[in-house]
Steps between C-alpha positions, in 0.01 A plus 500: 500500500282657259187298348276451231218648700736835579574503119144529402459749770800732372287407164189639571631821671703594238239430228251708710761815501569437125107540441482807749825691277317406186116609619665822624694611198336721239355350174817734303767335760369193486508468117757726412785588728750276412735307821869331542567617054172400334274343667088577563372413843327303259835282430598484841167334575559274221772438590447410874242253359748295266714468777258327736369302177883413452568416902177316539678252216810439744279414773272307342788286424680554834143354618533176311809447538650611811828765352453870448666595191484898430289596191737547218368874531763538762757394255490785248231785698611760228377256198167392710413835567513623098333232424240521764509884382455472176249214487224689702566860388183520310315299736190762641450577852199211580763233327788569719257488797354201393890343384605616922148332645606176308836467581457566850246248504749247356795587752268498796363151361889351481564684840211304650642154346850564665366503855551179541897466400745489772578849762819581321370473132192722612731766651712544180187522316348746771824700427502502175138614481522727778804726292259501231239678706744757596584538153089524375433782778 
């Protein structure tokens, strides 16, 4: 059974590689080359960041109250991710860092609070986190 601690393991490693891609991509890939239709590395990184602002939300109140309920993200990905698109697009480079060093912050902050909920809660968090991590590197 997967844990918290595993989750913010899987975290780290895959933020690490996603820093490592980014730092090793030229300034004209970076900024220009667009990925999956229109998106900047730029709006993936954005991107990436909204989602752990949005997920640290469910577990924040998973935390208080003891019941995972998905992020409403989950409901309608194609809508969160034009949105998410679209509201950062002009955002420059030090921004986006900044907007992915604060919203990891947050979901490693709500990650620490749900240590203490029961095995079985923990693990369907850890696996919920853990696919994200795939899904960041």
């Amino acid at each position: 059974m997967k844990t918290m601690a595993d989750a913010m393991e899987a975290l780290g490693e895959s933020r690490s590689a996603l820093f490592d891609a980014i730092d090793d991509l030229p300034d004209e890939v970076r900024d220009d080359e667009r990925w999956y239709g229109e998106w900047t590395v730029k709006d993936i990184v954005c991107h990436i960041a909204a989602w752990e602002e949005s997920f640290s939300l469910a577990l924040e109140a998973t935390a208080a109250d003891g019941i995972f309920e998905r992020p409403a993200i989950h409901e309608d990905a194609g809508a969160f991710n034009e949105r998410t698109s679209h509201a950062y697009h002009f955002a420059d480079w030090e921004d986006a860092e900044d907007f992915l060093d604060e919203s990891r912050q947050l979901l490693m902050s709500a990650m620490l609070d749900c240590i203490t909920l029961a095995p079985e809660i923990q693990a369907t968090l850890a696996d919920e986190l853990t696919i994200e991590a795939a899904h960041e590197a």
